[in-house]
Protein backbone atom coordinates (compact mmCIF):
# COMPACT_ATOMS: atom_id res chain seq x y z
CA UNK A 1 0.00 0.00 0.00
CA UNK A 2 1.24 3.49 -0.83
CA UNK A 3 1.87 5.97 2.01
CA UNK A 4 -1.07 8.21 2.84
CA UNK A 5 -0.84 11.85 1.71
CA UNK A 6 -2.93 14.32 3.73
CA UNK A 7 -4.05 17.48 1.94
CA UNK A 8 -5.12 20.25 4.33
CA UNK A 9 -7.51 22.82 2.85
CA UNK A 10 -8.99 25.78 4.76
CA UNK A 11 -12.41 26.75 3.39
CA UNK A 12 -13.86 30.21 3.89
CA UNK A 13 -16.50 31.70 1.54
CA UNK A 14 -15.08 30.16 -1.62
CA UNK A 15 -18.25 28.68 -3.11
CA UNK A 16 -17.34 29.91 -6.61
CA UNK A 17 -13.99 28.10 -6.59
CA UNK A 18 -14.63 25.16 -4.27
CA UNK A 19 -15.55 22.44 -6.75
CA UNK A 20 -12.62 23.24 -9.05
CA UNK A 21 -10.22 22.91 -6.12
CA UNK A 22 -11.68 19.67 -4.76
CA UNK A 23 -11.86 18.01 -8.17
CA UNK A 24 -8.25 18.88 -8.94
CA UNK A 25 -7.28 16.98 -5.78
CA UNK A 26 -9.63 13.99 -5.92
CA UNK A 27 -8.81 13.21 -9.57
CA UNK A 28 -5.07 12.97 -8.96
CA UNK A 29 -3.70 9.58 -10.06
CA UNK A 30 -2.05 9.28 -6.65
CA UNK A 31 -5.25 8.29 -4.88
CA UNK A 32 -3.93 7.21 -1.48
CA UNK A 33 -4.98 10.57 -0.08
CA UNK A 34 -6.91 12.14 2.75
CA UNK A 35 -8.46 15.54 2.00
CA UNK A 36 -9.02 17.47 5.22
CA UNK A 37 -11.50 20.31 4.63
CA UNK A 38 -11.65 22.85 7.45
CA UNK A 39 -14.77 25.00 7.17
CA UNK A 40 -13.64 28.25 8.80
CA UNK A 41 -17.11 29.60 9.58
CA UNK A 42 -18.22 30.10 5.98
CA UNK A 43 -21.42 32.05 5.36
CA UNK A 44 -21.83 31.60 1.59
CA UNK A 45 -22.82 27.94 1.44
CA UNK A 46 -19.26 26.58 1.33
CA UNK A 47 -19.94 24.78 4.62
CA UNK A 48 -22.72 22.69 3.06
CA UNK A 49 -20.52 21.91 0.07
CA UNK A 50 -17.90 20.43 2.39
CA UNK A 51 -20.49 18.04 3.85
CA UNK A 52 -21.91 17.16 0.42
CA UNK A 53 -18.50 16.22 -0.91
CA UNK A 54 -17.62 14.18 2.18
CA UNK A 55 -20.72 12.07 1.53
CA UNK A 56 -19.59 11.49 -2.06
CA UNK A 57 -15.98 10.51 -1.30
CA UNK A 58 -14.84 8.70 1.84
CA UNK A 59 -11.34 10.15 1.49
CA UNK A 60 -12.68 13.52 2.68
CA UNK A 61 -12.65 14.58 6.34
CA UNK A 62 -14.59 17.71 7.32
CA UNK A 63 -14.08 19.97 10.33
CA UNK A 64 -16.45 22.85 11.08
CA UNK A 65 -14.88 25.69 13.08
CA UNK A 66 -15.76 29.23 14.02
CA UNK A 67 -13.96 31.75 11.84
CA UNK A 68 -10.35 32.04 12.97
CA UNK A 69 -8.40 32.60 9.77
CA UNK A 70 -6.32 30.38 7.52
CA UNK A 71 -3.62 29.66 10.11
CA UNK A 72 -6.14 28.54 12.71
CA UNK A 73 -7.86 26.32 10.12
CA UNK A 74 -4.58 24.76 8.99
CA UNK A 75 -3.66 24.07 12.61
CA UNK A 76 -6.99 22.31 13.09
CA UNK A 77 -6.22 20.20 10.04
CA UNK A 78 -2.79 19.30 11.39
CA UNK A 79 -4.41 17.96 14.56
CA UNK A 80 -6.45 15.36 12.67
CA UNK A 81 -4.33 14.60 9.58
CA UNK A 82 -3.21 10.97 9.53
CA UNK A 83 -0.92 10.98 6.51
CA UNK A 84 2.71 9.94 6.35
CA UNK A 85 3.14 13.03 4.18
CA UNK A 86 1.41 16.43 4.28
CA UNK A 87 0.64 19.19 1.84
CA UNK A 88 -1.64 22.24 1.68
CA UNK A 89 -4.06 23.62 -0.89
CA UNK A 90 -6.09 26.81 -0.42
CA UNK A 91 -9.70 26.37 -1.53
CA UNK A 92 -9.60 29.11 -4.16
CA UNK A 93 -6.52 27.51 -5.76
CA UNK A 94 -6.06 24.22 -7.60
CA UNK A 95 -3.37 21.83 -8.81
CA UNK A 96 -2.43 20.38 -12.18
CA UNK A 97 -2.96 16.67 -12.94
CA UNK A 98 -0.14 14.33 -11.85
CA UNK A 99 1.28 16.89 -9.39
CA UNK A 100 1.10 14.49 -6.47
CA UNK A 101 1.84 11.29 -8.41
CA UNK A 102 5.10 12.54 -9.89
CA UNK A 103 6.37 14.16 -6.71
CA UNK A 104 5.32 11.33 -4.41
CA UNK A 105 7.12 8.92 -6.74
CA UNK A 106 10.29 10.90 -6.17
CA UNK A 107 9.82 10.92 -2.40
CA UNK A 108 9.18 7.20 -2.29
CA UNK A 109 12.32 6.55 -4.33
CA UNK A 110 14.40 8.91 -2.19
CA UNK A 111 13.46 8.25 1.42
CA UNK A 112 16.20 10.57 2.68
CA UNK A 113 14.39 13.62 1.25
CA UNK A 114 12.11 15.38 3.75
CA UNK A 115 10.50 18.05 1.54
CA UNK A 116 9.73 18.34 -2.16
CA UNK A 117 8.92 21.75 -3.65
CA UNK A 118 7.09 21.84 -6.99
CA UNK A 119 6.40 24.73 -9.44
CA UNK A 120 3.57 27.23 -9.10
CA UNK A 121 2.08 30.10 -11.04
CA UNK A 122 0.11 33.20 -10.08
CA UNK A 123 -3.10 33.70 -12.00
CA UNK A 124 -6.10 36.02 -12.09
CA UNK A 125 -8.23 33.88 -14.39
CA UNK A 126 -7.71 30.67 -16.35
CA UNK A 127 -6.43 32.63 -19.35
CA UNK A 128 -4.46 35.22 -17.36
CA UNK A 129 -1.36 33.69 -15.79
CA UNK A 130 0.83 36.44 -14.36
CA UNK A 131 4.08 34.63 -13.67
CA UNK A 132 5.45 31.14 -13.48
CA UNK A 133 7.82 29.91 -10.77
CA UNK A 134 9.82 26.92 -11.89
CA UNK A 135 13.44 26.28 -10.92
CA UNK A 136 15.89 23.78 -12.31
CA UNK A 137 15.82 20.46 -10.45
CA UNK A 138 18.24 20.44 -7.54
CA UNK A 139 18.84 18.71 -4.23
CA UNK A 140 19.67 20.84 -1.19
CA UNK A 141 21.45 18.90 1.54
CA UNK A 142 22.14 19.95 5.11
CA UNK A 143 20.85 22.72 7.37
CA UNK A 144 23.23 25.40 6.12
CA UNK A 145 22.46 24.94 2.42
CA UNK A 146 18.73 24.64 3.06
CA UNK A 147 18.75 27.78 5.21
CA UNK A 148 20.76 29.83 2.73
CA UNK A 149 18.44 29.00 -0.16
CA UNK A 150 15.25 29.42 1.87
CA UNK A 151 16.33 32.73 3.35
CA UNK A 152 17.11 34.11 -0.10
CA UNK A 153 13.73 32.89 -1.39
CA UNK A 154 15.40 31.20 -4.35
CA UNK A 155 15.04 28.46 -5.31
CA UNK A 156 13.21 27.63 -2.06
CA UNK A 157 10.02 29.66 -1.72
CA UNK A 158 8.59 30.80 1.62
CA UNK A 159 5.03 29.65 0.80
CA UNK A 160 3.78 26.40 2.33
CA UNK A 161 1.41 25.19 -0.38
CA UNK A 162 3.82 24.19 -3.16
CA UNK A 163 5.54 21.56 -1.04
CA UNK A 164 5.04 18.02 0.21
CA UNK A 165 6.46 17.38 3.70
CA UNK A 166 7.21 14.34 5.74
CA UNK A 167 4.73 14.29 8.60
CA UNK A 168 7.32 14.34 11.39
CA UNK A 169 8.48 17.83 10.37
CA UNK A 170 5.19 19.20 11.70
CA UNK A 171 5.42 17.58 15.13
CA UNK A 172 4.97 20.47 17.58
CA UNK A 173 5.08 22.99 14.69
CA UNK A 174 2.01 25.13 14.04
CA UNK A 175 1.05 28.24 12.07
CA UNK A 176 1.12 31.71 13.62
CA UNK A 177 -2.57 32.43 14.24
CA UNK A 178 -3.97 35.89 13.50
CA UNK A 179 -0.99 37.07 11.49
CA UNK A 180 0.25 37.20 7.92
CA UNK A 181 3.64 35.89 6.77
CA UNK A 182 2.74 32.79 8.78
CA UNK A 183 4.52 30.42 6.40
CA UNK A 184 7.62 32.63 6.27
CA UNK A 185 7.90 32.35 10.04
CA UNK A 186 8.00 28.55 9.79
CA UNK A 187 11.28 28.56 7.89
CA UNK A 188 13.25 28.73 11.13
CA UNK A 189 11.55 25.51 12.30
CA UNK A 190 12.04 23.52 9.12
CA UNK A 191 15.69 24.36 8.51
CA UNK A 192 16.52 22.76 11.87
CA UNK A 193 14.61 19.57 11.05
CA UNK A 194 14.91 18.90 7.32
CA UNK A 195 17.92 16.88 6.16
CA UNK A 196 17.38 17.50 2.46
CA UNK A 197 14.95 19.33 0.17
CA UNK A 198 14.37 18.52 -3.50
CA UNK A 199 13.40 21.23 -5.98
CA UNK A 200 11.16 19.44 -8.47
CA UNK A 201 10.26 20.39 -12.02
CA UNK A 202 7.10 18.29 -11.92
CA UNK A 203 3.54 19.43 -11.25
CA UNK A 204 2.02 22.87 -10.90
CA UNK A 205 0.11 24.76 -8.21
CA UNK A 206 -2.26 27.48 -9.44
CA UNK A 207 -2.28 30.29 -6.89
CA UNK A 208 -5.05 32.86 -7.22
CA UNK A 209 -3.81 36.38 -6.60
CA UNK A 210 -5.44 37.96 -3.55
CA UNK A 211 -9.16 38.60 -3.90
CA UNK A 212 -10.72 41.73 -2.39
CA UNK A 213 -12.36 39.59 0.30
CA UNK A 214 -9.18 37.70 1.19
CA UNK A 215 -7.09 38.30 4.28
CA UNK A 216 -3.98 39.35 2.36
CA UNK A 217 -5.61 41.73 -0.14
CA UNK A 218 -4.59 44.98 1.60
CA UNK A 219 -1.05 44.94 3.00
CA UNK A 220 -1.26 47.46 5.82
CA UNK A 221 1.26 48.41 8.53
CA UNK A 222 0.30 45.51 10.80
CA UNK A 223 1.04 43.02 8.03
CA UNK A 224 4.39 44.64 7.29
CA UNK A 225 5.12 44.28 11.02
CA UNK A 226 4.19 40.59 10.83
CA UNK A 227 6.71 40.16 8.02
CA UNK A 228 9.35 41.90 10.13
CA UNK A 229 8.74 39.54 13.06
CA UNK A 230 8.83 36.53 10.72
CA UNK A 231 12.23 37.63 9.43
CA UNK A 232 13.39 38.27 13.01
CA UNK A 233 12.44 34.69 13.94
CA UNK A 234 14.48 33.37 11.01
mmCIF file of C-alpha atoms in Angstrom:
data_model
loop_
_atom_site.group_PDB
_atom_site.id
_atom_site.type_symbol
_atom_site.label_atom_id
_atom_site.label_comp_id
_atom_site.label_asym_id
_atom_site.label_seq_id
_atom_site.Cartn_x
_atom_site.Cartn_y
_atom_site.Cartn_z
ATOM 1 C CA UNK A 1 0.000 0.000 0.000
ATOM 2 C CA UNK A 2 1.239 3.490 -0.826
ATOM 3 C CA UNK A 3 1.872 5.968 2.014
ATOM 4 C CA UNK A 4 -1.069 8.211 2.843
ATOM 5 C CA UNK A 5 -0.835 11.848 1.712
ATOM 6 C CA UNK A 6 -2.932 14.316 3.730
ATOM 7 C CA UNK A 7 -4.050 17.480 1.945
ATOM 8 C CA UNK A 8 -5.120 20.249 4.334
ATOM 9 C CA UNK A 9 -7.511 22.820 2.851
ATOM 10 C CA UNK A 10 -8.994 25.784 4.761
ATOM 11 C CA UNK A 11 -12.412 26.753 3.395
ATOM 12 C CA UNK A 12 -13.864 30.209 3.885
ATOM 13 C CA UNK A 13 -16.498 31.703 1.543
ATOM 14 C CA UNK A 14 -15.081 30.155 -1.621
ATOM 15 C CA UNK A 15 -18.247 28.685 -3.108
ATOM 16 C CA UNK A 16 -17.341 29.912 -6.611
ATOM 17 C CA UNK A 17 -13.993 28.098 -6.590
ATOM 18 C CA UNK A 18 -14.630 25.163 -4.266
ATOM 19 C CA UNK A 19 -15.548 22.437 -6.754
ATOM 20 C CA UNK A 20 -12.617 23.236 -9.052
ATOM 21 C CA UNK A 21 -10.218 22.912 -6.122
ATOM 22 C CA UNK A 22 -11.676 19.672 -4.762
ATOM 23 C CA UNK A 23 -11.864 18.011 -8.166
ATOM 24 C CA UNK A 24 -8.255 18.885 -8.938
ATOM 25 C CA UNK A 25 -7.280 16.977 -5.778
ATOM 26 C CA UNK A 26 -9.632 13.991 -5.922
ATOM 27 C CA UNK A 27 -8.813 13.214 -9.569
ATOM 28 C CA UNK A 28 -5.067 12.970 -8.959
ATOM 29 C CA UNK A 29 -3.698 9.577 -10.065
ATOM 30 C CA UNK A 30 -2.054 9.283 -6.653
ATOM 31 C CA UNK A 31 -5.250 8.288 -4.879
ATOM 32 C CA UNK A 32 -3.935 7.208 -1.476
ATOM 33 C CA UNK A 33 -4.985 10.573 -0.084
ATOM 34 C CA UNK A 34 -6.912 12.144 2.748
ATOM 35 C CA UNK A 35 -8.459 15.540 1.995
ATOM 36 C CA UNK A 36 -9.021 17.475 5.215
ATOM 37 C CA UNK A 37 -11.501 20.310 4.628
ATOM 38 C CA UNK A 38 -11.653 22.848 7.447
ATOM 39 C CA UNK A 39 -14.765 25.001 7.166
ATOM 40 C CA UNK A 40 -13.639 28.246 8.801
ATOM 41 C CA UNK A 41 -17.109 29.602 9.579
ATOM 42 C CA UNK A 42 -18.215 30.099 5.979
ATOM 43 C CA UNK A 43 -21.421 32.054 5.365
ATOM 44 C CA UNK A 44 -21.834 31.600 1.594
ATOM 45 C CA UNK A 45 -22.816 27.935 1.443
ATOM 46 C CA UNK A 46 -19.260 26.575 1.328
ATOM 47 C CA UNK A 47 -19.940 24.783 4.615
ATOM 48 C CA UNK A 48 -22.721 22.691 3.059
ATOM 49 C CA UNK A 49 -20.521 21.911 0.066
ATOM 50 C CA UNK A 50 -17.904 20.432 2.388
ATOM 51 C CA UNK A 51 -20.487 18.045 3.847
ATOM 52 C CA UNK A 52 -21.907 17.160 0.421
ATOM 53 C CA UNK A 53 -18.499 16.222 -0.909
ATOM 54 C CA UNK A 54 -17.624 14.180 2.179
ATOM 55 C CA UNK A 55 -20.723 12.066 1.527
ATOM 56 C CA UNK A 56 -19.590 11.493 -2.064
ATOM 57 C CA UNK A 57 -15.984 10.508 -1.298
ATOM 58 C CA UNK A 58 -14.836 8.703 1.841
ATOM 59 C CA UNK A 59 -11.337 10.148 1.490
ATOM 60 C CA UNK A 60 -12.675 13.517 2.684
ATOM 61 C CA UNK A 61 -12.654 14.580 6.336
ATOM 62 C CA UNK A 62 -14.592 17.708 7.320
ATOM 63 C CA UNK A 63 -14.076 19.966 10.328
ATOM 64 C CA UNK A 64 -16.454 22.854 11.080
ATOM 65 C CA UNK A 65 -14.883 25.694 13.084
ATOM 66 C CA UNK A 66 -15.758 29.227 14.021
ATOM 67 C CA UNK A 67 -13.960 31.751 11.844
ATOM 68 C CA UNK A 68 -10.349 32.040 12.966
ATOM 69 C CA UNK A 69 -8.402 32.599 9.767
ATOM 70 C CA UNK A 70 -6.317 30.379 7.518
ATOM 71 C CA UNK A 71 -3.616 29.658 10.106
ATOM 72 C CA UNK A 72 -6.141 28.544 12.706
ATOM 73 C CA UNK A 73 -7.860 26.323 10.122
ATOM 74 C CA UNK A 74 -4.575 24.756 8.993
ATOM 75 C CA UNK A 75 -3.660 24.067 12.608
ATOM 76 C CA UNK A 76 -6.987 22.305 13.090
ATOM 77 C CA UNK A 77 -6.219 20.200 10.045
ATOM 78 C CA UNK A 78 -2.789 19.302 11.391
ATOM 79 C CA UNK A 79 -4.406 17.957 14.562
ATOM 80 C CA UNK A 80 -6.452 15.357 12.671
ATOM 81 C CA UNK A 81 -4.330 14.601 9.582
ATOM 82 C CA UNK A 82 -3.210 10.969 9.527
ATOM 83 C CA UNK A 83 -0.915 10.984 6.515
ATOM 84 C CA UNK A 84 2.708 9.935 6.350
ATOM 85 C CA UNK A 85 3.135 13.031 4.176
ATOM 86 C CA UNK A 86 1.410 16.432 4.282
ATOM 87 C CA UNK A 87 0.639 19.193 1.835
ATOM 88 C CA UNK A 88 -1.640 22.241 1.684
ATOM 89 C CA UNK A 89 -4.064 23.624 -0.889
ATOM 90 C CA UNK A 90 -6.089 26.808 -0.420
ATOM 91 C CA UNK A 91 -9.697 26.370 -1.525
ATOM 92 C CA UNK A 92 -9.596 29.114 -4.164
ATOM 93 C CA UNK A 93 -6.520 27.511 -5.760
ATOM 94 C CA UNK A 94 -6.055 24.216 -7.597
ATOM 95 C CA UNK A 95 -3.369 21.832 -8.813
ATOM 96 C CA UNK A 96 -2.434 20.376 -12.183
ATOM 97 C CA UNK A 97 -2.964 16.667 -12.935
ATOM 98 C CA UNK A 98 -0.141 14.330 -11.854
ATOM 99 C CA UNK A 99 1.281 16.894 -9.391
ATOM 100 C CA UNK A 100 1.097 14.486 -6.468
ATOM 101 C CA UNK A 101 1.840 11.294 -8.410
ATOM 102 C CA UNK A 102 5.104 12.544 -9.892
ATOM 103 C CA UNK A 103 6.370 14.160 -6.713
ATOM 104 C CA UNK A 104 5.324 11.334 -4.414
ATOM 105 C CA UNK A 105 7.121 8.921 -6.739
ATOM 106 C CA UNK A 106 10.290 10.901 -6.172
ATOM 107 C CA UNK A 107 9.824 10.922 -2.404
ATOM 108 C CA UNK A 108 9.179 7.200 -2.288
ATOM 109 C CA UNK A 109 12.316 6.551 -4.330
ATOM 110 C CA UNK A 110 14.396 8.912 -2.187
ATOM 111 C CA UNK A 111 13.458 8.246 1.421
ATOM 112 C CA UNK A 112 16.203 10.567 2.678
ATOM 113 C CA UNK A 113 14.388 13.622 1.248
ATOM 114 C CA UNK A 114 12.111 15.382 3.746
ATOM 115 C CA UNK A 115 10.499 18.052 1.542
ATOM 116 C CA UNK A 116 9.733 18.335 -2.159
ATOM 117 C CA UNK A 117 8.919 21.748 -3.646
ATOM 118 C CA UNK A 118 7.088 21.845 -6.987
ATOM 119 C CA UNK A 119 6.405 24.729 -9.438
ATOM 120 C CA UNK A 120 3.572 27.231 -9.103
ATOM 121 C CA UNK A 121 2.077 30.099 -11.039
ATOM 122 C CA UNK A 122 0.108 33.196 -10.083
ATOM 123 C CA UNK A 123 -3.103 33.705 -11.996
ATOM 124 C CA UNK A 124 -6.100 36.018 -12.085
ATOM 125 C CA UNK A 125 -8.231 33.877 -14.386
ATOM 126 C CA UNK A 126 -7.706 30.667 -16.353
ATOM 127 C CA UNK A 127 -6.435 32.628 -19.355
ATOM 128 C CA UNK A 128 -4.462 35.218 -17.365
ATOM 129 C CA UNK A 129 -1.359 33.695 -15.791
ATOM 130 C CA UNK A 130 0.833 36.443 -14.363
ATOM 131 C CA UNK A 131 4.078 34.629 -13.668
ATOM 132 C CA UNK A 132 5.453 31.136 -13.480
ATOM 133 C CA UNK A 133 7.818 29.912 -10.768
ATOM 134 C CA UNK A 134 9.825 26.920 -11.887
ATOM 135 C CA UNK A 135 13.441 26.284 -10.920
ATOM 136 C CA UNK A 136 15.889 23.777 -12.309
ATOM 137 C CA UNK A 137 15.823 20.458 -10.445
ATOM 138 C CA UNK A 138 18.245 20.445 -7.537
ATOM 139 C CA UNK A 139 18.844 18.713 -4.228
ATOM 140 C CA UNK A 140 19.666 20.841 -1.190
ATOM 141 C CA UNK A 141 21.453 18.897 1.540
ATOM 142 C CA UNK A 142 22.138 19.951 5.111
ATOM 143 C CA UNK A 143 20.854 22.717 7.374
ATOM 144 C CA UNK A 144 23.225 25.398 6.116
ATOM 145 C CA UNK A 145 22.464 24.940 2.419
ATOM 146 C CA UNK A 146 18.725 24.639 3.063
ATOM 147 C CA UNK A 147 18.745 27.782 5.212
ATOM 148 C CA UNK A 148 20.764 29.829 2.729
ATOM 149 C CA UNK A 149 18.441 28.999 -0.165
ATOM 150 C CA UNK A 150 15.249 29.418 1.873
ATOM 151 C CA UNK A 151 16.335 32.733 3.353
ATOM 152 C CA UNK A 152 17.109 34.112 -0.099
ATOM 153 C CA UNK A 153 13.735 32.892 -1.389
ATOM 154 C CA UNK A 154 15.402 31.202 -4.351
ATOM 155 C CA UNK A 155 15.036 28.464 -5.307
ATOM 156 C CA UNK A 156 13.214 27.630 -2.062
ATOM 157 C CA UNK A 157 10.017 29.660 -1.723
ATOM 158 C CA UNK A 158 8.589 30.798 1.617
ATOM 159 C CA UNK A 159 5.034 29.646 0.800
ATOM 160 C CA UNK A 160 3.782 26.401 2.328
ATOM 161 C CA UNK A 161 1.409 25.188 -0.375
ATOM 162 C CA UNK A 162 3.817 24.191 -3.164
ATOM 163 C CA UNK A 163 5.538 21.562 -1.040
ATOM 164 C CA UNK A 164 5.038 18.022 0.213
ATOM 165 C CA UNK A 165 6.460 17.382 3.698
ATOM 166 C CA UNK A 166 7.213 14.338 5.742
ATOM 167 C CA UNK A 167 4.727 14.294 8.599
ATOM 168 C CA UNK A 168 7.315 14.338 11.393
ATOM 169 C CA UNK A 169 8.484 17.827 10.369
ATOM 170 C CA UNK A 170 5.187 19.199 11.698
ATOM 171 C CA UNK A 171 5.424 17.578 15.126
ATOM 172 C CA UNK A 172 4.970 20.473 17.583
ATOM 173 C CA UNK A 173 5.077 22.994 14.691
ATOM 174 C CA UNK A 174 2.006 25.128 14.041
ATOM 175 C CA UNK A 175 1.055 28.239 12.071
ATOM 176 C CA UNK A 176 1.124 31.711 13.619
ATOM 177 C CA UNK A 177 -2.571 32.427 14.244
ATOM 178 C CA UNK A 178 -3.968 35.888 13.503
ATOM 179 C CA UNK A 179 -0.987 37.067 11.491
ATOM 180 C CA UNK A 180 0.245 37.198 7.920
ATOM 181 C CA UNK A 181 3.644 35.886 6.768
ATOM 182 C CA UNK A 182 2.741 32.788 8.782
ATOM 183 C CA UNK A 183 4.523 30.416 6.397
ATOM 184 C CA UNK A 184 7.622 32.628 6.267
ATOM 185 C CA UNK A 185 7.895 32.350 10.040
ATOM 186 C CA UNK A 186 7.997 28.547 9.793
ATOM 187 C CA UNK A 187 11.284 28.562 7.886
ATOM 188 C CA UNK A 188 13.252 28.726 11.134
ATOM 189 C CA UNK A 189 11.550 25.510 12.298
ATOM 190 C CA UNK A 190 12.039 23.518 9.123
ATOM 191 C CA UNK A 191 15.692 24.357 8.506
ATOM 192 C CA UNK A 192 16.519 22.763 11.874
ATOM 193 C CA UNK A 193 14.609 19.565 11.049
ATOM 194 C CA UNK A 194 14.913 18.905 7.320
ATOM 195 C CA UNK A 195 17.921 16.880 6.163
ATOM 196 C CA UNK A 196 17.381 17.502 2.459
ATOM 197 C CA UNK A 197 14.948 19.331 0.166
ATOM 198 C CA UNK A 198 14.372 18.517 -3.495
ATOM 199 C CA UNK A 199 13.398 21.233 -5.976
ATOM 200 C CA UNK A 200 11.164 19.442 -8.468
ATOM 201 C CA UNK A 201 10.262 20.392 -12.021
ATOM 202 C CA UNK A 202 7.098 18.290 -11.925
ATOM 203 C CA UNK A 203 3.543 19.431 -11.249
ATOM 204 C CA UNK A 204 2.019 22.866 -10.904
ATOM 205 C CA UNK A 205 0.111 24.758 -8.208
ATOM 206 C CA UNK A 206 -2.260 27.484 -9.443
ATOM 207 C CA UNK A 207 -2.281 30.294 -6.893
ATOM 208 C CA UNK A 208 -5.046 32.861 -7.225
ATOM 209 C CA UNK A 209 -3.812 36.380 -6.597
ATOM 210 C CA UNK A 210 -5.441 37.961 -3.545
ATOM 211 C CA UNK A 211 -9.160 38.601 -3.903
ATOM 212 C CA UNK A 212 -10.716 41.728 -2.394
ATOM 213 C CA UNK A 213 -12.364 39.585 0.304
ATOM 214 C CA UNK A 214 -9.182 37.701 1.186
ATOM 215 C CA UNK A 215 -7.093 38.301 4.282
ATOM 216 C CA UNK A 216 -3.984 39.346 2.356
ATOM 217 C CA UNK A 217 -5.607 41.726 -0.138
ATOM 218 C CA UNK A 218 -4.586 44.981 1.596
ATOM 219 C CA UNK A 219 -1.050 44.942 2.997
ATOM 220 C CA UNK A 220 -1.256 47.461 5.821
ATOM 221 C CA UNK A 221 1.255 48.412 8.525
ATOM 222 C CA UNK A 222 0.296 45.508 10.797
ATOM 223 C CA UNK A 223 1.044 43.018 8.027
ATOM 224 C CA UNK A 224 4.391 44.635 7.292
ATOM 225 C CA UNK A 225 5.115 44.284 11.016
ATOM 226 C CA UNK A 226 4.188 40.590 10.834
ATOM 227 C CA UNK A 227 6.715 40.162 8.025
ATOM 228 C CA UNK A 228 9.352 41.905 10.130
ATOM 229 C CA UNK A 229 8.736 39.542 13.064
ATOM 230 C CA UNK A 230 8.827 36.533 10.723
ATOM 231 C CA UNK A 231 12.228 37.635 9.429
ATOM 232 C CA UNK A 232 13.389 38.267 13.009
ATOM 233 C CA UNK A 233 12.445 34.695 13.935
ATOM 234 C CA UNK A 234 14.484 33.368 11.013
#
